[in-house]
Amino acid sequence: MAAQNDAGGHLSAVPSPEEQAGLERFNALIAEDSRIEPRDWMPEAYRKTLTRQISQHAHSEIIGMQPEANWITRAPSLKRKAILIAKVQDEAGHGLYLYSAAETLGTPREVLNEQLLSGKAKYSSIFNYPALSWADMGAIGWLVDGAAIANQVPLCRASYGPYGRAMVRICKEESFHQRQGFEILLELAHGTEAQKRMAQDAINRFYEPALMMFGPPDGDSPNSQQSMEWKIKRFSNDELRQRFVGMIAEQVKVLGLTLPDPELRFDEEAGRWVHKDLDWDEFKAVIAGNGPCNAQRLERRREAHENGAWVREAAAAYAAKKAQKAQVA
Ligand code: BYC
């Protein structure tokens, strides 16, 4: 009789000997901190949560190209333009590695893509905020990619092999992205008064949304506990948010700018950073599709997908022709 996996990956019906052996091996691999690979037996709930997280992550990379792509034609110099093009291109690459990793769990790319285009799938809240000035390219690099690194470095050790391996390369590239963002802000902060104000304004607008990238507070995070038991996530949302706040609280001093958070301090006794309360109602509205740019981002993505139809058709026709030739040969 086929066994059903419940949410915790236990077998609810009488398992076959193969399924029982699969579960025992899965549990042993997780316990010894080894990796689960695509052909290994895994609980359905593990497969489902990974497909959810990896595909949301892939969608975030793809949608995340838009706020920056918007500034490529307006970058202030050829050098800045080239760097920004390279960065946006990197995000496309990250999306591709991540869709490939998600596909190894059994859901085809077309299905994942349809979930994004139909508005069913989530992607990171941060990309539903507008990029209003050139300084936003700095704030996105420093704060958004900085938050991404803080969140993603532990994911390099995720228990699912293809995800962890994809994250290694992504994190290397994200480090470069963060440095370029910091450098844009540094230059603006040492420029004219207007440039300094523009940099400060960008930080003011991106600070809270960047802190929300780590997800809801631990008490309101339905997926964290199980994901940590499975060693997909290694730290909770609040733990990672803490680390990030500590990092930017120091770095902002080098910029000679400030974080828009009068309550920010390190509580020596508790050994933790205290920051202002974040507006979780706003967060919920944004992930429910009602942020400032949700509609625009999805519309643009659908448009790009339609415009790219001829490329997919040509690639499929070429692959079919090649396969036919190989068969004849
Ligand atoms: N935005 O139980 P929780 C980048 C959802 S790309 C939207 O804590 P989990 C970059 C969550 O999905 C950055 N939704 O969930 C790209 C869940 O909903 P469902 C993307 C969010 O998964 C281009 C619900 O809220 N990074 O860096 O344990 C240019 C409850 O949350 C958000 C990744 O995707 C959010 N911020 O933890 C520049 C990293 N937060 O699915 C930069 C990989 C939560 O139950 N992902 N939700 O309906 C993760 O590490 C985890 O999925 C999260 C959330 C920490 C984000």
Coordinates of C-alpha atoms and ligand atoms in Angstrom, one line a residue:
M1 CA 0.0 0.0 0.0
A2 CA 1.3 3.4 -0.9
A3 CA 2.1 5.5 2.1
Q4 CA 1.0 9.2 2.5
N5 CA 3.4 11.7 4.0
D6 CA 1.9 14.1 6.5
A7 CA 3.2 17.6 7.1
G8 CA 6.1 16.3 9.2
G9 CA 7.2 13.7 6.7
H10 CA 6.0 10.8 8.8
L11 CA 4.1 8.0 7.0
S12 CA 0.5 8.0 7.8
A13 CA -0.7 4.7 6.1
V14 CA 1.2 1.4 6.3
P15 CA 4.4 2.1 4.3
S16 CA 5.9 -0.2 1.9
P17 CA 9.4 -1.5 3.0
E18 CA 11.0 0.7 0.4
E19 CA 9.2 3.8 1.7
Q20 CA 10.1 2.9 5.3
A21 CA 13.7 2.5 4.3
G22 CA 13.5 5.8 2.4
L23 CA 12.2 7.7 5.4
E24 CA 14.8 6.2 7.7
R25 CA 17.6 7.1 5.3
F26 CA 16.1 10.7 4.8
N27 CA 16.0 11.2 8.6
A28 CA 19.5 9.8 9.0
L29 CA 20.9 12.1 6.3
I30 CA 19.3 15.2 7.9
A31 CA 20.5 14.2 11.3
E32 CA 24.1 13.8 10.2
D33 CA 23.9 17.1 8.2
S34 CA 24.4 15.4 4.8
R35 CA 22.6 16.4 1.7
I36 CA 19.4 15.1 0.1
E37 CA 19.8 14.8 -3.6
P38 CA 17.0 14.7 -6.3
R39 CA 16.8 10.9 -6.7
D40 CA 16.7 10.3 -2.9
W41 CA 13.4 9.5 -1.3
M42 CA 12.0 12.5 0.5
P43 CA 8.7 13.3 2.4
E44 CA 6.2 15.1 0.1
A45 CA 6.0 18.0 2.5
Y46 CA 9.8 18.5 2.3
R47 CA 9.5 18.5 -1.5
K48 CA 6.6 20.9 -1.4
T49 CA 8.2 23.4 1.0
L50 CA 11.4 23.4 -1.0
T51 CA 9.5 23.9 -4.3
R52 CA 7.7 26.8 -2.7
Q53 CA 10.8 28.5 -1.2
I54 CA 13.1 27.9 -4.2
S55 CA 10.5 29.0 -6.8
Q56 CA 9.6 32.1 -4.8
H57 CA 13.3 32.9 -4.6
A58 CA 13.6 32.4 -8.4
H59 CA 10.6 34.7 -9.1
S60 CA 12.2 37.3 -6.8
E61 CA 15.4 37.3 -8.9
I62 CA 13.4 37.7 -12.1
I63 CA 11.0 40.4 -10.8
G64 CA 14.0 42.0 -9.0
M65 CA 15.5 42.9 -12.3
Q66 CA 12.8 45.5 -13.0
P67 CA 13.6 48.3 -10.5
E68 CA 17.2 48.3 -11.6
A69 CA 16.6 47.7 -15.3
N70 CA 14.5 50.9 -15.1
W71 CA 17.7 52.8 -14.4
I72 CA 20.1 51.4 -17.0
T73 CA 19.3 54.1 -19.6
R74 CA 19.7 56.8 -16.9
A75 CA 22.9 55.6 -15.2
P76 CA 25.1 58.7 -14.8
S77 CA 28.1 57.3 -16.8
L78 CA 29.1 54.6 -19.2
K79 CA 31.0 52.8 -16.4
R80 CA 27.9 52.9 -14.1
K81 CA 25.7 51.7 -17.0
A82 CA 28.0 48.7 -17.7
I83 CA 28.1 47.7 -14.0
L84 CA 24.3 48.0 -13.7
I85 CA 23.7 45.9 -16.9
A86 CA 26.1 43.2 -15.5
K87 CA 24.2 43.2 -12.2
V88 CA 20.8 42.9 -13.8
Q89 CA 22.2 40.1 -16.0
D90 CA 23.5 38.3 -12.8
E91 CA 19.9 38.4 -11.4
A92 CA 18.6 36.7 -14.5
G93 CA 21.3 34.0 -14.1
H94 CA 20.3 33.5 -10.4
G95 CA 16.7 33.0 -11.5
L96 CA 17.8 30.4 -14.0
Y97 CA 19.9 28.4 -11.5
L98 CA 17.0 28.5 -9.0
Y99 CA 14.4 27.4 -11.5
S100 CA 16.7 24.5 -12.4
A101 CA 17.1 23.6 -8.8
A102 CA 13.3 23.8 -8.3
E103 CA 12.7 21.6 -11.4
T104 CA 14.8 18.8 -9.9
L105 CA 12.0 18.5 -7.3
G106 CA 9.5 17.5 -10.1
T107 CA 7.6 20.7 -11.0
P108 CA 8.3 21.8 -14.6
R109 CA 9.5 25.4 -15.2
E110 CA 6.4 26.2 -17.3
V111 CA 4.2 25.4 -14.3
L112 CA 6.3 27.6 -12.0
N113 CA 6.3 30.4 -14.5
E114 CA 2.5 30.2 -14.9
Q115 CA 2.2 30.5 -11.1
L116 CA 4.2 33.8 -11.2
L117 CA 2.4 35.2 -14.3
S118 CA -1.1 34.4 -12.8
G119 CA -0.2 36.2 -9.6
K120 CA -0.6 33.0 -7.6
A121 CA 3.1 32.7 -6.6
K122 CA 4.8 35.1 -4.1
Y123 CA 8.0 36.9 -4.7
S124 CA 10.0 39.1 -2.4
S125 CA 8.0 42.0 -1.0
I126 CA 10.9 44.4 -1.6
F127 CA 10.5 44.5 -5.3
N128 CA 7.0 46.1 -5.1
Y129 CA 8.6 49.4 -4.0
P130 CA 9.5 51.9 -6.7
A131 CA 13.1 52.9 -7.5
L132 CA 12.7 56.7 -7.7
S133 CA 16.2 58.1 -8.0
W134 CA 19.8 57.0 -9.0
A135 CA 20.6 56.8 -5.3
D136 CA 18.0 54.0 -5.1
M137 CA 20.5 51.9 -7.1
G138 CA 22.9 52.4 -4.2
A139 CA 20.3 51.7 -1.6
I140 CA 19.1 48.5 -3.4
G141 CA 22.6 47.2 -3.7
W142 CA 23.6 48.0 -0.2
L143 CA 20.4 47.2 1.7
V144 CA 18.5 44.8 -0.5
D145 CA 21.5 42.8 -1.7
G146 CA 22.9 43.1 1.9
A147 CA 19.7 41.6 3.3
A148 CA 19.8 39.0 0.6
I149 CA 23.4 38.0 1.6
A150 CA 22.5 37.8 5.3
N151 CA 19.6 35.6 4.4
Q152 CA 21.3 33.5 1.8
V153 CA 24.7 32.7 3.1
P154 CA 23.2 30.1 5.6
L155 CA 21.2 28.7 2.7
C156 CA 24.5 27.6 1.1
R157 CA 24.2 24.8 3.8
A158 CA 20.6 24.0 3.0
S159 CA 20.0 20.2 3.2
Y160 CA 18.8 20.0 -0.4
G161 CA 21.9 19.7 -2.6
P162 CA 20.9 21.5 -5.7
Y163 CA 19.6 24.5 -3.7
G164 CA 22.7 24.8 -1.5
R165 CA 25.0 24.5 -4.5
A166 CA 23.1 27.2 -6.4
M167 CA 23.3 29.5 -3.4
V168 CA 27.1 29.3 -3.3
R169 CA 27.5 31.0 -6.6
I170 CA 24.6 33.4 -6.0
C171 CA 26.1 34.6 -2.8
K172 CA 29.5 35.3 -4.4
E173 CA 27.7 37.5 -7.0
E174 CA 25.5 39.1 -4.4
S175 CA 28.6 40.2 -2.5
F176 CA 29.8 42.1 -5.5
H177 CA 26.3 43.7 -5.9
Q178 CA 26.3 44.9 -2.3
R179 CA 29.8 46.5 -2.7
Q180 CA 28.7 48.3 -5.8
G181 CA 25.6 49.6 -4.0
F182 CA 27.6 50.8 -1.1
E183 CA 30.1 52.5 -3.4
I184 CA 27.3 54.4 -5.2
L185 CA 26.1 55.7 -1.9
L186 CA 29.6 56.5 -0.7
E187 CA 30.2 58.7 -3.7
L188 CA 26.9 60.4 -3.4
A189 CA 27.4 61.0 0.3
H190 CA 30.7 62.8 -0.5
G191 CA 29.1 64.8 -3.3
T192 CA 27.0 67.9 -3.3
E193 CA 24.4 68.6 -0.7
A194 CA 21.7 67.6 -3.1
Q195 CA 23.5 64.3 -3.8
K196 CA 23.9 63.6 -0.1
R197 CA 20.2 64.3 0.4
M198 CA 19.3 62.0 -2.4
A199 CA 21.4 59.2 -0.8
Q200 CA 19.8 59.7 2.6
D201 CA 16.3 59.8 1.1
A202 CA 16.9 56.4 -0.7
I203 CA 18.1 54.9 2.6
N204 CA 15.1 56.3 4.4
R205 CA 12.7 54.7 1.9
F206 CA 14.4 51.3 1.7
Y207 CA 15.3 50.7 5.4
E208 CA 12.0 49.2 6.6
P209 CA 11.2 47.3 3.4
A210 CA 14.7 45.7 3.6
L211 CA 14.2 44.6 7.2
M212 CA 10.9 43.0 6.1
M213 CA 12.7 40.9 3.5
F214 CA 13.5 38.4 6.3
G215 CA 9.9 37.6 6.6
P216 CA 7.4 37.9 9.5
P217 CA 8.5 37.8 13.1
D218 CA 9.2 34.3 14.4
G219 CA 5.9 34.0 16.2
D220 CA 4.1 34.7 13.0
S221 CA 6.2 32.5 10.7
P222 CA 4.3 29.3 10.0
N223 CA 7.1 27.6 8.0
S224 CA 10.2 28.4 10.0
Q225 CA 10.1 25.7 12.6
Q226 CA 9.7 22.8 10.2
S227 CA 12.2 24.3 7.7
M228 CA 14.7 24.6 10.5
E229 CA 14.2 21.0 11.6
W230 CA 14.8 19.9 8.0
K231 CA 17.9 22.1 7.9
I232 CA 16.6 24.1 4.9
K233 CA 16.7 27.3 7.0
R234 CA 19.5 27.4 9.6
F235 CA 18.4 30.5 11.4
S236 CA 15.0 32.1 12.1
N237 CA 13.7 35.2 10.4
D238 CA 14.3 37.4 13.5
E239 CA 17.8 36.0 14.1
L240 CA 18.8 36.9 10.5
R241 CA 17.1 40.3 10.8
Q242 CA 19.2 41.0 13.9
R243 CA 22.4 40.1 12.2
F244 CA 21.6 42.4 9.3
V245 CA 20.7 45.4 11.5
G246 CA 23.9 45.0 13.4
M247 CA 25.9 45.0 10.1
I248 CA 24.2 48.1 8.6
A249 CA 24.3 50.0 11.9
E250 CA 28.1 50.0 11.6
Q251 CA 28.3 50.5 7.8
V252 CA 26.1 53.5 7.7
K253 CA 28.7 55.4 9.9
V254 CA 31.2 54.9 7.1
L255 CA 28.8 56.5 4.7
G256 CA 28.3 59.5 7.1
L257 CA 24.6 59.0 6.7
T258 CA 21.9 57.7 9.2
L259 CA 19.4 54.9 9.4
P260 CA 15.8 56.2 9.8
D261 CA 15.4 54.5 13.2
P262 CA 15.7 56.7 16.3
E263 CA 15.0 53.6 18.5
L264 CA 18.0 51.6 17.1
R265 CA 20.4 50.5 19.8
F266 CA 22.3 47.5 21.0
D267 CA 20.8 46.2 24.2
E268 CA 24.0 44.9 26.0
E269 CA 22.0 43.1 28.6
A270 CA 19.8 41.2 26.2
G271 CA 22.7 40.9 23.7
R272 CA 20.5 42.0 20.8
W273 CA 19.7 44.9 18.6
V274 CA 16.5 46.8 19.3
H275 CA 14.9 48.5 16.2
K276 CA 11.7 50.2 15.6
D277 CA 8.5 48.2 15.2
L278 CA 7.9 47.4 11.5
D279 CA 4.6 47.9 9.9
W280 CA 3.5 44.3 9.4
D281 CA 0.1 45.4 8.0
E282 CA 1.9 47.1 5.2
F283 CA 4.0 43.9 4.7
K284 CA 0.8 41.8 4.5
A285 CA -0.8 44.2 2.0
V286 CA 2.3 44.0 -0.2
I287 CA 2.5 40.2 -0.2
A288 CA -1.2 40.0 -0.9
G289 CA -0.6 42.0 -4.1
N290 CA -1.5 45.5 -2.9
G291 CA 1.9 47.1 -2.7
P292 CA 2.8 50.3 -4.6
C293 CA 4.2 48.4 -7.7
N294 CA 2.7 44.9 -7.6
A295 CA 0.4 45.4 -10.6
Q296 CA 3.1 47.2 -12.6
R297 CA 5.7 44.5 -11.9
L298 CA 3.4 41.6 -13.0
E299 CA 2.1 43.4 -16.0
R300 CA 5.7 44.1 -17.2
R301 CA 6.7 40.4 -16.6
R302 CA 3.7 39.2 -18.6
E303 CA 4.6 41.6 -21.4
A304 CA 8.2 40.4 -21.4
H305 CA 7.0 36.8 -21.4
E306 CA 4.8 37.4 -24.4
N307 CA 7.5 39.3 -26.2
G308 CA 9.9 36.4 -25.7
A309 CA 7.5 33.8 -27.2
W310 CA 9.3 33.8 -30.5
V311 CA 12.7 33.0 -28.8
R312 CA 11.1 30.0 -27.0
E313 CA 9.5 28.8 -30.2
A314 CA 12.8 29.2 -32.1
A315 CA 14.7 27.3 -29.4
A316 CA 12.1 24.5 -29.4
A317 CA 12.2 24.2 -33.2
Y318 CA 16.0 24.1 -33.2
A319 CA 16.0 21.4 -30.5
A320 CA 13.4 19.4 -32.4
K321 CA 15.4 19.7 -35.6
K322 CA 18.6 18.6 -33.8
A323 CA 16.9 15.7 -32.2
Q324 CA 15.5 14.6 -35.6
K325 CA 18.9 14.8 -37.2
A326 CA 20.5 12.8 -34.4
Q327 CA 17.8 10.1 -34.9
V328 CA 18.4 9.9 -38.7
A329 CA 22.2 9.7 -38.1
Ligands
BYC1 N1 8.2 38.7 0.7 O1 6.7 31.2 7.3 P1 7.5 32.3 6.7 C1 17.2 39.0 -4.0 C2 5.9 34.7 2.9 S1 15.9 38.0 -4.1 C3 7.2 38.0 0.2 O2 8.5 33.0 7.5 P2 9.6 31.0 5.1 C4 17.5 39.9 -5.1 C5 6.4 33.3 2.9 O3 6.8 32.9 1.6 C6 15.4 37.9 -2.4 N2 6.7 36.9 0.9 O4 8.1 31.7 5.3 C7 17.0 39.8 -6.3 C8 5.2 32.6 3.4 O5 4.2 32.5 2.4 P3 3.6 31.1 1.9 C9 14.5 36.7 -2.2 C10 7.3 36.6 2.1 O6 9.6 30.6 3.7 C11 17.3 40.7 -7.3 C12 4.7 33.6 4.4 O7 5.1 34.8 4.1 N3 15.1 35.8 -1.3 O8 17.9 38.9 -3.0 O9 9.9 30.1 6.2 C13 18.0 41.9 -7.0 C14 5.1 33.3 5.8 O10 6.5 33.4 6.0 C15 8.4 37.3 2.6 C16 14.6 34.6 -1.0 O11 13.6 34.2 -1.5 C17 8.8 38.4 1.9 N4 9.9 39.2 2.3 O12 10.6 32.3 5.2 C18 18.5 42.1 -5.7 C19 15.4 33.8 0.0 N5 8.7 36.8 3.8 O13 4.6 30.6 0.9 C20 18.3 41.1 -4.8 C21 14.9 32.4 0.2 C22 7.9 35.8 4.0 O14 3.5 30.2 3.1 N6 13.7 32.4 1.0 N7 7.0 35.7 3.0 O15 2.3 31.4 1.2 C23 13.7 32.4 2.4 O16 14.8 32.4 3.0 C24 12.4 32.3 3.1 O17 11.4 31.8 2.2 C25 11.9 33.6 3.7 C26 10.5 33.4 4.3 C27 12.9 34.0 4.8 C28 11.8 34.7 2.7

